[in-house]
XYZ file of C-alpha atoms in Angstrom:
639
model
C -3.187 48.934 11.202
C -4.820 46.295 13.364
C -7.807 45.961 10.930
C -5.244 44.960 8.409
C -3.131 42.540 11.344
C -6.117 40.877 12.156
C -7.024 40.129 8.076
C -4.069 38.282 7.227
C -4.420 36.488 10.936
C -8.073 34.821 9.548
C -5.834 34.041 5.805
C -3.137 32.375 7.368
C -5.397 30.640 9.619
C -8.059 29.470 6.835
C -5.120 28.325 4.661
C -3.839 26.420 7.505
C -7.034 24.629 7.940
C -6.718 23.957 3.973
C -3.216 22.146 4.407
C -4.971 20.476 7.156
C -7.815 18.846 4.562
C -5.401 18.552 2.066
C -2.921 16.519 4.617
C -5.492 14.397 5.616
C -6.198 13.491 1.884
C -2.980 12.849 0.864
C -2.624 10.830 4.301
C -5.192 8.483 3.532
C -4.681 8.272 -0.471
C -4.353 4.725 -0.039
C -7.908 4.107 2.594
C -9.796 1.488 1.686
C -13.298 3.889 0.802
C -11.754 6.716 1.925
C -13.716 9.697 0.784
C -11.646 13.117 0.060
C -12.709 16.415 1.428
C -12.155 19.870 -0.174
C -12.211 23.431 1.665
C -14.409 26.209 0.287
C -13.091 29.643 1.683
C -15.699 32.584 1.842
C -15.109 36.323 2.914
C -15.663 37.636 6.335
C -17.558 40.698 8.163
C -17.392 44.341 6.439
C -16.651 47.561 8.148
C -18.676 50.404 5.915
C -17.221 53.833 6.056
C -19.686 55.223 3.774
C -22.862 54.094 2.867
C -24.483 54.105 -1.110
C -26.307 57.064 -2.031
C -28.583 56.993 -4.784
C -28.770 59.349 -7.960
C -30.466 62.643 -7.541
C -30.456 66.871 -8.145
C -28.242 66.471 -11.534
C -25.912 64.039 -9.552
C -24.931 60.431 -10.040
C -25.496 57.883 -7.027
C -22.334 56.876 -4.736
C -21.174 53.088 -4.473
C -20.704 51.772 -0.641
C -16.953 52.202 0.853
C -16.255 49.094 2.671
C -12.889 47.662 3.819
C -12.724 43.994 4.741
C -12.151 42.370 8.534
C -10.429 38.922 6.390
C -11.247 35.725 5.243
C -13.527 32.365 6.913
C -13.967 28.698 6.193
C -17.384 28.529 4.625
C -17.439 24.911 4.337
C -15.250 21.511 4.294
C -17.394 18.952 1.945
C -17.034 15.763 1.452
C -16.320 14.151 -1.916
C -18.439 10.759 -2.091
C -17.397 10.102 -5.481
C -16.576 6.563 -6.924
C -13.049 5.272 -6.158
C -11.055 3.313 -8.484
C -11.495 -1.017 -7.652
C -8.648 -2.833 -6.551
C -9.062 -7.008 -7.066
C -7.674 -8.154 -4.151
C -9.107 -12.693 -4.632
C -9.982 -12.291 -1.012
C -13.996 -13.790 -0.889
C -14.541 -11.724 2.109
C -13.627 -8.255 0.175
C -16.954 -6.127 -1.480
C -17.007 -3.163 -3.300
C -19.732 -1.246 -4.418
C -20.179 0.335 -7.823
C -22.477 2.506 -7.573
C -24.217 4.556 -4.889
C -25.048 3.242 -1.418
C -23.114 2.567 2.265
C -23.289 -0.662 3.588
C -24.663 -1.013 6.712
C -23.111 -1.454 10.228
C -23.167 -1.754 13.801
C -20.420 -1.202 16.796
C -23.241 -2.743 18.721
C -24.930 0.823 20.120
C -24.452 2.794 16.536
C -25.215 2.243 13.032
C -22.647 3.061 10.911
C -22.315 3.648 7.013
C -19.355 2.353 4.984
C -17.502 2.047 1.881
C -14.932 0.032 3.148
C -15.629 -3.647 2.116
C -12.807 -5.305 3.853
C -14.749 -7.474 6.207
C -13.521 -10.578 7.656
C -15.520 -13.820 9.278
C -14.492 -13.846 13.140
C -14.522 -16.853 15.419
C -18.190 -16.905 15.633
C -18.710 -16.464 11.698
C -19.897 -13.036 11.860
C -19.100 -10.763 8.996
C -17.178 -7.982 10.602
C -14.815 -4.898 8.960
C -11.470 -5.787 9.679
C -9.644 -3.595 11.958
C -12.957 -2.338 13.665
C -14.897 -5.109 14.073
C -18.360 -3.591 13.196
C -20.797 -5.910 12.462
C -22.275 -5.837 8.442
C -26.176 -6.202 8.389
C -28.102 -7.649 5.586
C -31.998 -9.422 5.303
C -32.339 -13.058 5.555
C -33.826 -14.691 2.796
C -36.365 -18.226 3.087
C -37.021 -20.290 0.108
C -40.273 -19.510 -1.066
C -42.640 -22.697 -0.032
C -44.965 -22.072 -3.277
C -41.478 -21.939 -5.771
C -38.339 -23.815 -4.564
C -36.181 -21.262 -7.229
C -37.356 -18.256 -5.134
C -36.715 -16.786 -1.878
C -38.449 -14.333 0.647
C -36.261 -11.615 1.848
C -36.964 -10.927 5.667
C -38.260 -7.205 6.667
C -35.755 -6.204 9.481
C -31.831 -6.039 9.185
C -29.726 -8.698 11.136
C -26.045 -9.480 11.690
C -24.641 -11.439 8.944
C -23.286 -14.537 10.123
C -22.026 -17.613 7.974
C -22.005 -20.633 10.018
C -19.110 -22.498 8.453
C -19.662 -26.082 9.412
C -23.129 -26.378 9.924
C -25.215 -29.252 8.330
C -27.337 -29.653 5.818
C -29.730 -32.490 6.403
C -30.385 -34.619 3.424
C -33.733 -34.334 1.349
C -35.685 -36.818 -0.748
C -36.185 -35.966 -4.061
C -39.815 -35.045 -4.512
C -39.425 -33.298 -7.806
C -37.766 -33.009 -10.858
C -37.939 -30.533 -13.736
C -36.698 -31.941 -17.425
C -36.139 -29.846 -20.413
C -35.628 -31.090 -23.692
C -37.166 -32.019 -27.509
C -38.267 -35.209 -28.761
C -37.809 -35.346 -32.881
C -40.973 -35.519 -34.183
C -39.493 -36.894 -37.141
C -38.431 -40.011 -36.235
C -40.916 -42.990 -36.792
C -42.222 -45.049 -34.443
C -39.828 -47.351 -32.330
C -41.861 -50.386 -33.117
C -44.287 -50.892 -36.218
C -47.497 -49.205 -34.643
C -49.752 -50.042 -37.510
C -52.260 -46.960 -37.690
C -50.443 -43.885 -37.293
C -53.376 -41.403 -36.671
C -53.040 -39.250 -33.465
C -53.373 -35.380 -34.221
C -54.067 -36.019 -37.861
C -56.823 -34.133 -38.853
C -57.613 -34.213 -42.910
C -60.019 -31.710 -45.083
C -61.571 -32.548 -48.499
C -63.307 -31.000 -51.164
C -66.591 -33.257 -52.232
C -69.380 -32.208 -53.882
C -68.004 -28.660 -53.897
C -68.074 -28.681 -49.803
C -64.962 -28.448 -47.557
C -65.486 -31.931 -45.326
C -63.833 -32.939 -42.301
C -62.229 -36.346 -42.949
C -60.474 -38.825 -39.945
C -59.081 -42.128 -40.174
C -59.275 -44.998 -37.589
C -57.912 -48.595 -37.067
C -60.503 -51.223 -36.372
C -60.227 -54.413 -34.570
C -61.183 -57.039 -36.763
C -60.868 -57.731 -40.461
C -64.406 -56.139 -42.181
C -63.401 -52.835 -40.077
C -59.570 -52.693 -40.216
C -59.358 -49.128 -41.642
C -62.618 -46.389 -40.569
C -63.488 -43.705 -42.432
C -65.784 -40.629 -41.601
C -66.793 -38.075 -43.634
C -69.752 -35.834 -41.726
C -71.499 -38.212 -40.272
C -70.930 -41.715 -42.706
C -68.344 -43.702 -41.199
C -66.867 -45.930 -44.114
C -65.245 -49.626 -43.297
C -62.492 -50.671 -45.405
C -62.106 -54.579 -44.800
C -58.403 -55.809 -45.391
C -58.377 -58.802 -48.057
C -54.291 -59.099 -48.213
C -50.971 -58.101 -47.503
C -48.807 -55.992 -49.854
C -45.171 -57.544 -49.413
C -43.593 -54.889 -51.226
C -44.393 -51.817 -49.908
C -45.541 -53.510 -45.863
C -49.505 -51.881 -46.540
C -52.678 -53.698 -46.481
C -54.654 -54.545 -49.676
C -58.012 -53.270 -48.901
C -61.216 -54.075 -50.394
C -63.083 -50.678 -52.208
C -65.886 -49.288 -50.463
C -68.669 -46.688 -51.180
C -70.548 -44.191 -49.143
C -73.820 -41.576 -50.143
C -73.017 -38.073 -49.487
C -75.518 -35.595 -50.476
C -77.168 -37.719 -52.535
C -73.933 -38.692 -54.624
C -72.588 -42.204 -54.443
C -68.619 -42.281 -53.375
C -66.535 -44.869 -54.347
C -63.262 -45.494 -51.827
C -60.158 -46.917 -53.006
C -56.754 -47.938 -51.517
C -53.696 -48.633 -53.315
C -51.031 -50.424 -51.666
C -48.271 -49.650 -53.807
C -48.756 -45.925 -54.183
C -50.540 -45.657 -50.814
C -53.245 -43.416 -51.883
C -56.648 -43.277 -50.954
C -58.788 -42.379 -53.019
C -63.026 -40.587 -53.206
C -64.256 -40.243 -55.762
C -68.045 -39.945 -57.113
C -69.537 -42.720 -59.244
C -71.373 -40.186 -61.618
C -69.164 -40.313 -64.785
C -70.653 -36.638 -65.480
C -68.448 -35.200 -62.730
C -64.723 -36.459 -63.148
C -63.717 -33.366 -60.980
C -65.628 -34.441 -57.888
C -62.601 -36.541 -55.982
C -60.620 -36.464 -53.547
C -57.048 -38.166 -52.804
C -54.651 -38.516 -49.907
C -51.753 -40.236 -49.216
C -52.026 -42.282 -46.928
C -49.524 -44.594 -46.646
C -47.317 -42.425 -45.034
C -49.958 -42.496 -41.994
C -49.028 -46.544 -42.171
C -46.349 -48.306 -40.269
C -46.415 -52.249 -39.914
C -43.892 -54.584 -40.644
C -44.231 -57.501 -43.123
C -42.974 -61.481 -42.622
C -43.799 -64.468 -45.021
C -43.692 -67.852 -43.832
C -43.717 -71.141 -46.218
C -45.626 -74.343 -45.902
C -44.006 -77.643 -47.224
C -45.315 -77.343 -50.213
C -43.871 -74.203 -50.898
C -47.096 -72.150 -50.446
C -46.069 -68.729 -48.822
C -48.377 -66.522 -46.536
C -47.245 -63.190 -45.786
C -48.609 -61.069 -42.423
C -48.475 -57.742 -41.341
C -47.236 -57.059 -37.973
C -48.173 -54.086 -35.548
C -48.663 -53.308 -31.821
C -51.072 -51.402 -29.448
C -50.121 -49.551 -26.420
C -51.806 -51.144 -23.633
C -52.608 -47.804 -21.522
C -50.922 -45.456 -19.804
C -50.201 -47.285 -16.531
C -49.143 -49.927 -18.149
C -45.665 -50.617 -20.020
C -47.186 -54.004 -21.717
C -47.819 -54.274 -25.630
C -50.256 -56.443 -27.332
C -48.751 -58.244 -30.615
C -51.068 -58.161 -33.202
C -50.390 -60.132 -36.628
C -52.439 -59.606 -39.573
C -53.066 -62.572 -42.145
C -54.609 -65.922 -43.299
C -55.543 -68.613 -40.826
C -55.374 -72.375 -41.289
C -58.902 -71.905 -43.618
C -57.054 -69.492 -45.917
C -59.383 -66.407 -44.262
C -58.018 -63.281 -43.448
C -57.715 -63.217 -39.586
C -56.238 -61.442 -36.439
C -53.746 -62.939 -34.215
C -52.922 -61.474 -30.989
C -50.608 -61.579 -27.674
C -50.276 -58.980 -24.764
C -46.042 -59.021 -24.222
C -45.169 -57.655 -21.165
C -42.141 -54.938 -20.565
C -39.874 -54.463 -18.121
C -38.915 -50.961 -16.292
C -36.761 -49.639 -19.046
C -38.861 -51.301 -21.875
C -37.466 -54.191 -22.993
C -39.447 -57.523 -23.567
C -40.069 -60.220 -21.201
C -41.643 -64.006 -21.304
C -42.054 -64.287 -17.457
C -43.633 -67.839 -18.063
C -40.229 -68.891 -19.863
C -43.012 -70.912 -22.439
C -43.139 -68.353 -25.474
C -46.051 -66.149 -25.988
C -48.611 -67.679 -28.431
C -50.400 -66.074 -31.395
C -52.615 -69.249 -31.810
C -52.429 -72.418 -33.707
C -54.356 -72.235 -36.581
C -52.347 -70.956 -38.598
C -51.494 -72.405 -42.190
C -48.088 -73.933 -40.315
C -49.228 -74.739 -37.152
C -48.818 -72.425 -34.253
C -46.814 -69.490 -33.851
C -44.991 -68.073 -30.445
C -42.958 -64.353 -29.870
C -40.121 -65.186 -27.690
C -37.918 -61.909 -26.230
C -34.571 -61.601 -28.135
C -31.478 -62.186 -25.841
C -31.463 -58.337 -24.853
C -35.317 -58.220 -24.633
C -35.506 -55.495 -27.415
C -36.918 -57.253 -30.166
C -39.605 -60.216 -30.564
C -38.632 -63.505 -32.054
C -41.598 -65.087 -33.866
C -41.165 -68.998 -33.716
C -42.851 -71.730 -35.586
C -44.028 -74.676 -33.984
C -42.690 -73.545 -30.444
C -40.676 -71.040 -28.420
C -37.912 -73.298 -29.185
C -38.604 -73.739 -33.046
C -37.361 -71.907 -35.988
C -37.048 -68.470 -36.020
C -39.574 -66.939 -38.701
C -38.476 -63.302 -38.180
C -37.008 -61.014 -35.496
C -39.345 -57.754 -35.161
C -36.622 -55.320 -33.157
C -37.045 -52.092 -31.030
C -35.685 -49.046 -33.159
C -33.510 -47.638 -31.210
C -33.127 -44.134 -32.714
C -36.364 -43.483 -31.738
C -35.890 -43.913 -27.783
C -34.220 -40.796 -26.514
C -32.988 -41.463 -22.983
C -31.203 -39.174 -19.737
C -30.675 -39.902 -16.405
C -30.598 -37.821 -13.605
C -29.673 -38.255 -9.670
C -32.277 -38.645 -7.161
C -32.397 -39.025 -3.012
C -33.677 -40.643 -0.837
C -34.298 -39.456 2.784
C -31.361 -40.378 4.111
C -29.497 -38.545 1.521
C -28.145 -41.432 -0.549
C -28.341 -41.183 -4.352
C -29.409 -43.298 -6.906
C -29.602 -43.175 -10.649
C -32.961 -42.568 -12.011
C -32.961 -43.466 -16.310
C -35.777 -41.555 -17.876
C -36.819 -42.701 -21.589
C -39.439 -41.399 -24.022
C -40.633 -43.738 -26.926
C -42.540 -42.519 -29.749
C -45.654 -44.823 -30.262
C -47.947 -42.503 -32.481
C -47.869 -39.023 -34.474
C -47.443 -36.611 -31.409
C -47.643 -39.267 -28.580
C -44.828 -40.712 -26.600
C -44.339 -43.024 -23.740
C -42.118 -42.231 -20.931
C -40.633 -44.639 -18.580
C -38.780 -44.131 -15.242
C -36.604 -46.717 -13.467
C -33.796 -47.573 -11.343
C -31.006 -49.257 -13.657
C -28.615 -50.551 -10.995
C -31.658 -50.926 -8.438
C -33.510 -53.910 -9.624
C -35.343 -54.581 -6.112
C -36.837 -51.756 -5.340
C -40.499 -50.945 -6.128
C -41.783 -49.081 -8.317
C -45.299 -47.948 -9.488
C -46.688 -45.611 -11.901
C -43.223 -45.401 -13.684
C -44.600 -45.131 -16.303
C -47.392 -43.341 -19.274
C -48.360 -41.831 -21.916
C -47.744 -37.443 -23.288
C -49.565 -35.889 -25.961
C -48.720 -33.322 -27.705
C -50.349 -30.736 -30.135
C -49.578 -29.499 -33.519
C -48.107 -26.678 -32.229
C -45.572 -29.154 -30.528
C -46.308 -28.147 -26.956
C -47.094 -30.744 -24.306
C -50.892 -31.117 -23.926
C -51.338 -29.972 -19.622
C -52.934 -33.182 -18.507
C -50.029 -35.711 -19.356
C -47.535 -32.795 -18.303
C -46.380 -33.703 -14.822
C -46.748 -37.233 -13.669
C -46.373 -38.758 -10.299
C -44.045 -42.093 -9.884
C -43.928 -44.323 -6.241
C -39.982 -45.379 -5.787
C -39.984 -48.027 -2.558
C -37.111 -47.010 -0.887
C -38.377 -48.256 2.402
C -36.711 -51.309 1.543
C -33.416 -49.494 2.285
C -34.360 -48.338 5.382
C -35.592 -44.907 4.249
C -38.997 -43.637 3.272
C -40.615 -44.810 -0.020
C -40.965 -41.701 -2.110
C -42.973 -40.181 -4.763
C -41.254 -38.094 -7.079
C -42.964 -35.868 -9.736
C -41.728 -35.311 -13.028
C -42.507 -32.276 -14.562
C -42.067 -32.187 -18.549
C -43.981 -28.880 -18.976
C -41.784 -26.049 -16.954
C -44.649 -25.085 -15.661
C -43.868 -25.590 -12.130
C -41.364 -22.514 -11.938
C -43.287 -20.232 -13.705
C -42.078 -21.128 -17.217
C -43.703 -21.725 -20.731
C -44.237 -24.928 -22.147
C -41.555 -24.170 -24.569
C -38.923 -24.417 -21.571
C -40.613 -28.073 -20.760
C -40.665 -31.310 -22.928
C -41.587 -30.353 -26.783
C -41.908 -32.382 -29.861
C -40.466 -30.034 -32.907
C -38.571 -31.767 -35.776
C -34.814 -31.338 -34.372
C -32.538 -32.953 -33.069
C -33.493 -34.792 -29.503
C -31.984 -32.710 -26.506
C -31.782 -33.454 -22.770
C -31.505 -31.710 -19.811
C -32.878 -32.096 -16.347
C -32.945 -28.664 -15.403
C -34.021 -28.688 -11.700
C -34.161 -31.808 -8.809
C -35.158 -30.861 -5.039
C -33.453 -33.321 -3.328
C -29.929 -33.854 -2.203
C -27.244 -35.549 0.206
C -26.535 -34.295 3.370
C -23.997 -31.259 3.348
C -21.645 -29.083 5.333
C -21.639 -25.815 4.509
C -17.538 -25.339 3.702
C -17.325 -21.639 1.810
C -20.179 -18.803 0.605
C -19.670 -16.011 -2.206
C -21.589 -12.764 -3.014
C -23.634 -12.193 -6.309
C -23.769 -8.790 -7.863
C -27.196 -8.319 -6.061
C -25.821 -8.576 -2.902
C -27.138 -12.168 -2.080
C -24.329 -13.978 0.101
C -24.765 -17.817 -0.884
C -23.347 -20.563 1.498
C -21.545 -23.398 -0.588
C -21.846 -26.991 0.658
C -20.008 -30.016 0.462
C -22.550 -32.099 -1.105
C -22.203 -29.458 -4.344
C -25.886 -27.751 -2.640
C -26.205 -23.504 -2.525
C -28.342 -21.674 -0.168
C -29.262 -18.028 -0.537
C -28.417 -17.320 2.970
C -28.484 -13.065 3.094
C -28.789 -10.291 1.158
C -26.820 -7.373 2.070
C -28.401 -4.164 2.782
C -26.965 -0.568 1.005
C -28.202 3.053 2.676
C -29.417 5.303 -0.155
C -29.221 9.308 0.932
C -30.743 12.050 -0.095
C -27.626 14.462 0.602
C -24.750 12.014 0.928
C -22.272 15.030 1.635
C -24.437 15.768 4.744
C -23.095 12.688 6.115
C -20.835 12.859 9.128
C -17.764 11.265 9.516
C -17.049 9.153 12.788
C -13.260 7.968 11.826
C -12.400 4.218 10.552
C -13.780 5.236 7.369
C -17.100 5.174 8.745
C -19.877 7.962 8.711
C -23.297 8.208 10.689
C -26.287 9.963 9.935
C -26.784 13.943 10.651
C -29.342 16.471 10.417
C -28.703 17.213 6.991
C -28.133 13.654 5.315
C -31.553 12.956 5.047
C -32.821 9.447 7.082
C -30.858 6.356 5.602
C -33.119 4.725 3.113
C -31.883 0.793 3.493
C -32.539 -1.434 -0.044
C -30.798 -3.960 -1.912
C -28.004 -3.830 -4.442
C -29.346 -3.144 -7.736
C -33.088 -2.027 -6.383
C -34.058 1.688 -5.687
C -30.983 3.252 -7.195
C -28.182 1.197 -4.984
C -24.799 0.017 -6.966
C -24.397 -3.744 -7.468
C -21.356 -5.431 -5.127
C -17.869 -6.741 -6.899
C -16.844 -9.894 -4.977
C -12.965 -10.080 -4.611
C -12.927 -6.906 -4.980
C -12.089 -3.234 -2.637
C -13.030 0.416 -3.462
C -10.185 1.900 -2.958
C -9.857 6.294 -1.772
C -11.106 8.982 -4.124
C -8.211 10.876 -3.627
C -6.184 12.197 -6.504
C -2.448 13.031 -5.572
C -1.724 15.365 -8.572
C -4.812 17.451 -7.687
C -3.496 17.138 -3.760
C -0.659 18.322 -4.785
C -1.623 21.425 -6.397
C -3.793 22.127 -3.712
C -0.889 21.915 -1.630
C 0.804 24.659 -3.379
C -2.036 26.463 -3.299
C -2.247 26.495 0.299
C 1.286 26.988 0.765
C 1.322 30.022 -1.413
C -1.854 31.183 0.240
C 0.368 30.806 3.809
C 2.818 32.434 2.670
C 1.077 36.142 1.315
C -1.182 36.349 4.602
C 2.032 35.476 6.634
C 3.384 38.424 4.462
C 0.514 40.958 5.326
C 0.776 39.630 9.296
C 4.785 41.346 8.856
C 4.187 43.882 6.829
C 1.313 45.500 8.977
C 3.986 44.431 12.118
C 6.549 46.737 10.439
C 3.967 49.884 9.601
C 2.791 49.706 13.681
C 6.583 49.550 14.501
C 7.570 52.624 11.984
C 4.442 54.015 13.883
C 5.491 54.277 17.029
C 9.116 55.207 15.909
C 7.593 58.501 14.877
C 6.812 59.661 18.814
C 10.829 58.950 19.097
């Protein structure tokens, strides 16, 4: 009779220790990373009144006889599953979806969490509310050899925001520009020669040839020819009106011991090779080349009604230099076809000057006397004058606009204050463009190789060695250091292709200056936290830093944790040692900002639980009085 007492003793005993673990569920089914536990019962000890026997002599084997001595709590686990996210707006609050404990100290212990309601205290420490524990994390550096990247530090530290710290200010010293130029848009003044990146092939004499053009500098070598190794002059003898070509005189070259003969027409714009044996009419080659031609045309009368008409052009100086010479193509006072020329000097952004105030002259022999080019009243166009920079105005030879594509950007100086920086790109040849950099509002301060010259290929990538350029800006004048800022067009810098740089494709022109170094001085006012678990201090001056990244413990057994109350747990000898990474790297959760993982606990399954262990209580409370009664009707018999 006591065997059977002491049974139902260990049930009711195990079941209370269930409504225990359930109680304590349903107490904290509204935690803040609570993590539910369940009970696992097992059976206890064995008393064995008869042993097994096995089969033998003609007789089957004997099972054990063993009555049980009750029931014993074989384990209480706990649950680490996910809990459900509640949004709570608060910037402090993180929750983590996934696996992993944040990390934390009481200042002797470290202690693992999945409680994200932390708080800044009055030093700016990130600390759980209610406990005060501090939250750890890795520092991170900006990476001296990338400015995008950043070095996370090797040891765990406290996490502290220092609201209201400065930022000094920083000079610019770089900035990163992605867009396209159109390649289809023409020149943005007549150029003459179009020829950069054009490469031609032609069939002669049954042999594939390699064929360039050039532009000469007088009049018996205005157009160059090769083919292998003749080079062919084409001498210019007039101007076609019509169509704004030159009339060139025909030509002829040996190749292979055929005679060539080289034609240009003006009107159709075709060149033409083609050999002078009448017995091989199939032995030619054409090409248009007119579209490789881009001058402007002007006529100008003498007083007896004579006209003269000259082509008009200009040559890009070099790439340090933003000055143009003016070249005009036509007869001279002996009715012989000449060149006429005058450098013109640019400004910063591009626009003409006349810095002598006099006129440029082209020269005064022409059939009406001299000639000047006198800026237009905005300085994007040339005036050509008779007689004087005062005189009649023959034509007007403007800038076309459309093909300037123009952004502006911010930049610093070292005492933080900002000032406009206009960036422009002009087309001056197939696949080459000339940039210019200036100050628009700034007209005082210095500047020096602000400007040059980028290639491109046919692929319409920037060629590497006109890629990043290096301008002087003299802020000194202001009282802080004269810079030198580099613009890079190719994306190279930050590890990315030339495609993310400056590129020449035919669509439309695009801007964007995607990165700049430099900034005003700040005070850091607020921080958030990425997915990854990188805390980022916000400034005033519209600056982020990457300040932390928050540390997660990965465990092997995460249920051999032990729990050390606030919703806190610390290592044991069965958890495995806390492997520390970063959200999203070695199999840690990401972090929801604004956000709190609420308990794991489910009331309806509580509840039947509850039941359970009340039902449980009840029939071992039952056995307990039924065995009392037996003892009692036990001793009644001796009466």
């Amino acid at each position: 009779m006591l065997r059977s007492l002491m049974t139902g003793v260990s049930g009711v005993r195990g079941h209370q220790t269930l409504l225990d673990v359930v109680g304590n569920n349903i107490a904290n089914v509204n935690t803040v990373g609570f993590k539910k536990s369940t009970v696992t019962f097992q059976d206890l000890l064995y008393q064995t009144s008869r042993g097994a026997s096995s089969p033998q002599d003609n007789r089957g084997g004997i099972n054990p006889m063993q009555v049980g001595l009750g029931v014993n709590i074989g384990a209480i686990e706990t649950i680490h599953s996910q809990g459900q996210l509640q949004y709570t707006g608060n910037r402090t609050d993180m929750a983590i979806q996934g696996d992993g404990y944040y990390v934390m100290s009481d200042g002797g212990r470290t202690l693992y969490s999945r409680a994200g309601n932390f708080i800044l205290d009055a030093n700016g420490n990130i600390v759980q509310s209610g406990t005060g524990y501090m939250l750890k994390g890795y520092t991170l550096e900006t990476d001296p050899n990338d400015p995008t990247r950043y070095i996370k530090g090797t040891q765990l530290v406290d996490m502290t925001i220092p609201v209201g710290q400065k930022l000094p200010a920083k000079a610019t010293t770089l900035s990163g520009f992605r867009c396209n130029l159109d390649s289809r848009v023409g020149a943005y003044l007549p150029m003459g020669f179009l020829t950069n990146g054009v490469k031609a092939t032609g069939i002669l004499n049954g042999v594939d040839r390699a064929i360039t053009f050039g532009s000469g500098t007088d009049v018996n070598s205005f157009l160059t020819i090769k083919v292998g190794d003749q080079t062919i002059q084409m001498k210019l003898n007039g101007v076609d009106q019509n169509t704004k070509r030159p009339k060139l005189t025909d030509n002829t070259f040996a190749l292979d011991g055929n005679t060539y003969n080289v034609t240009f027409d003006s009107e159709s714009g075709v060149l033409k090779m083609k050999n002078a044996d009448a017995g091989k009419p199939n032995d030619a080659w054409e090409y248009e080349l007119g579209a490789m031609m881009d001058y402007e045309v002007f006529s100008v009368a003498e007083n007896d009604g004579t006209e003269h008409h000259y082509l008009v052009e200009f040559n890009d100086l070099g790439s340090q230099s933003g000055d143009r010479e003016l070249v005009l193509w036509g007869v001279d006072n002996a009715s012989t076809i000449s060149r006429f020329s005058t450098n013109v000097t640019a400004s910063h952004d591009g626009t003409f000057i006349d810095p002598s105030g006099k006129g440029l002259s082209l020269g005064s022999n022409f059939p009406v006397g001299e000639l000047f080019a006198v800026p237009s009243s905005k300085g994007q166009g040339l005036e050509i004058r008779q007689g004087a920079a005062s005189g009649d105005v023959l034509t007007t030879i403007n800038q076309r606009i459309p093909s300037t594509h123009v952004t502006k950007l911010d930049v610093f100086d070292s005492l933080g204050n900002s000032h406009t920086l206009e960036v422009s790109w002009e087309k001056i040849d197939n696949n080459q463009w000339r940039w210019r950099a200036w100050l628009p509002t700034e007209s005082g301060i210095t500047l020096k190789d602000n400007t040059g010259i980028i290639s491109f290929g046919s692929d319409g990538k920037i060629e590497t060695a006109s890629a990043t350029p290096t301008m002087f800006l003299g802020f000194g004048a202001l009282g802080a250091e004269d810079a030198s800022i580099k613009l890079d067009f190719s994306g190279q810098s930050f590890g990315k292709e030339e495609i993310e740089g400056v590129t020449q494709y035919g669509s439309a022109f695009t801007t964007k200056a995607y990165y700049r170094d430099g900034y005003e001085m700040g005070v850091l006012n607020d921080f958030a936290v990425g997915s990854d678990g990188t805390v980022v201090g916000v400034y005033s001056n519209g600056e982020s830093r990457a300040l932390y990244r928050l540390g997660l413990a990965i465990f092997a057994n995460p249920s051999g944790l032990e729990k050390a109350g606030n919703t806190a747990f610390i290592e044991s000898a069965n958890s495995g040692i806390a492997q520390v990474v970063s959200p999203l790297e070695g199999g840690a959760g990401k972090i929801s900002g604004g956000s709190l993982e609420m308990g794991n606990v489910d009331l309806s399954e509580e509840f039947v639980r509850l039941i359970i262990a009340q039902r449980g209580f009840q029939a071992n409370a039952r056995v307990v009085t039924t065995s009392d009664q037996v003892l009692e009707e036990l001793v009644n018999m001796k009466r």
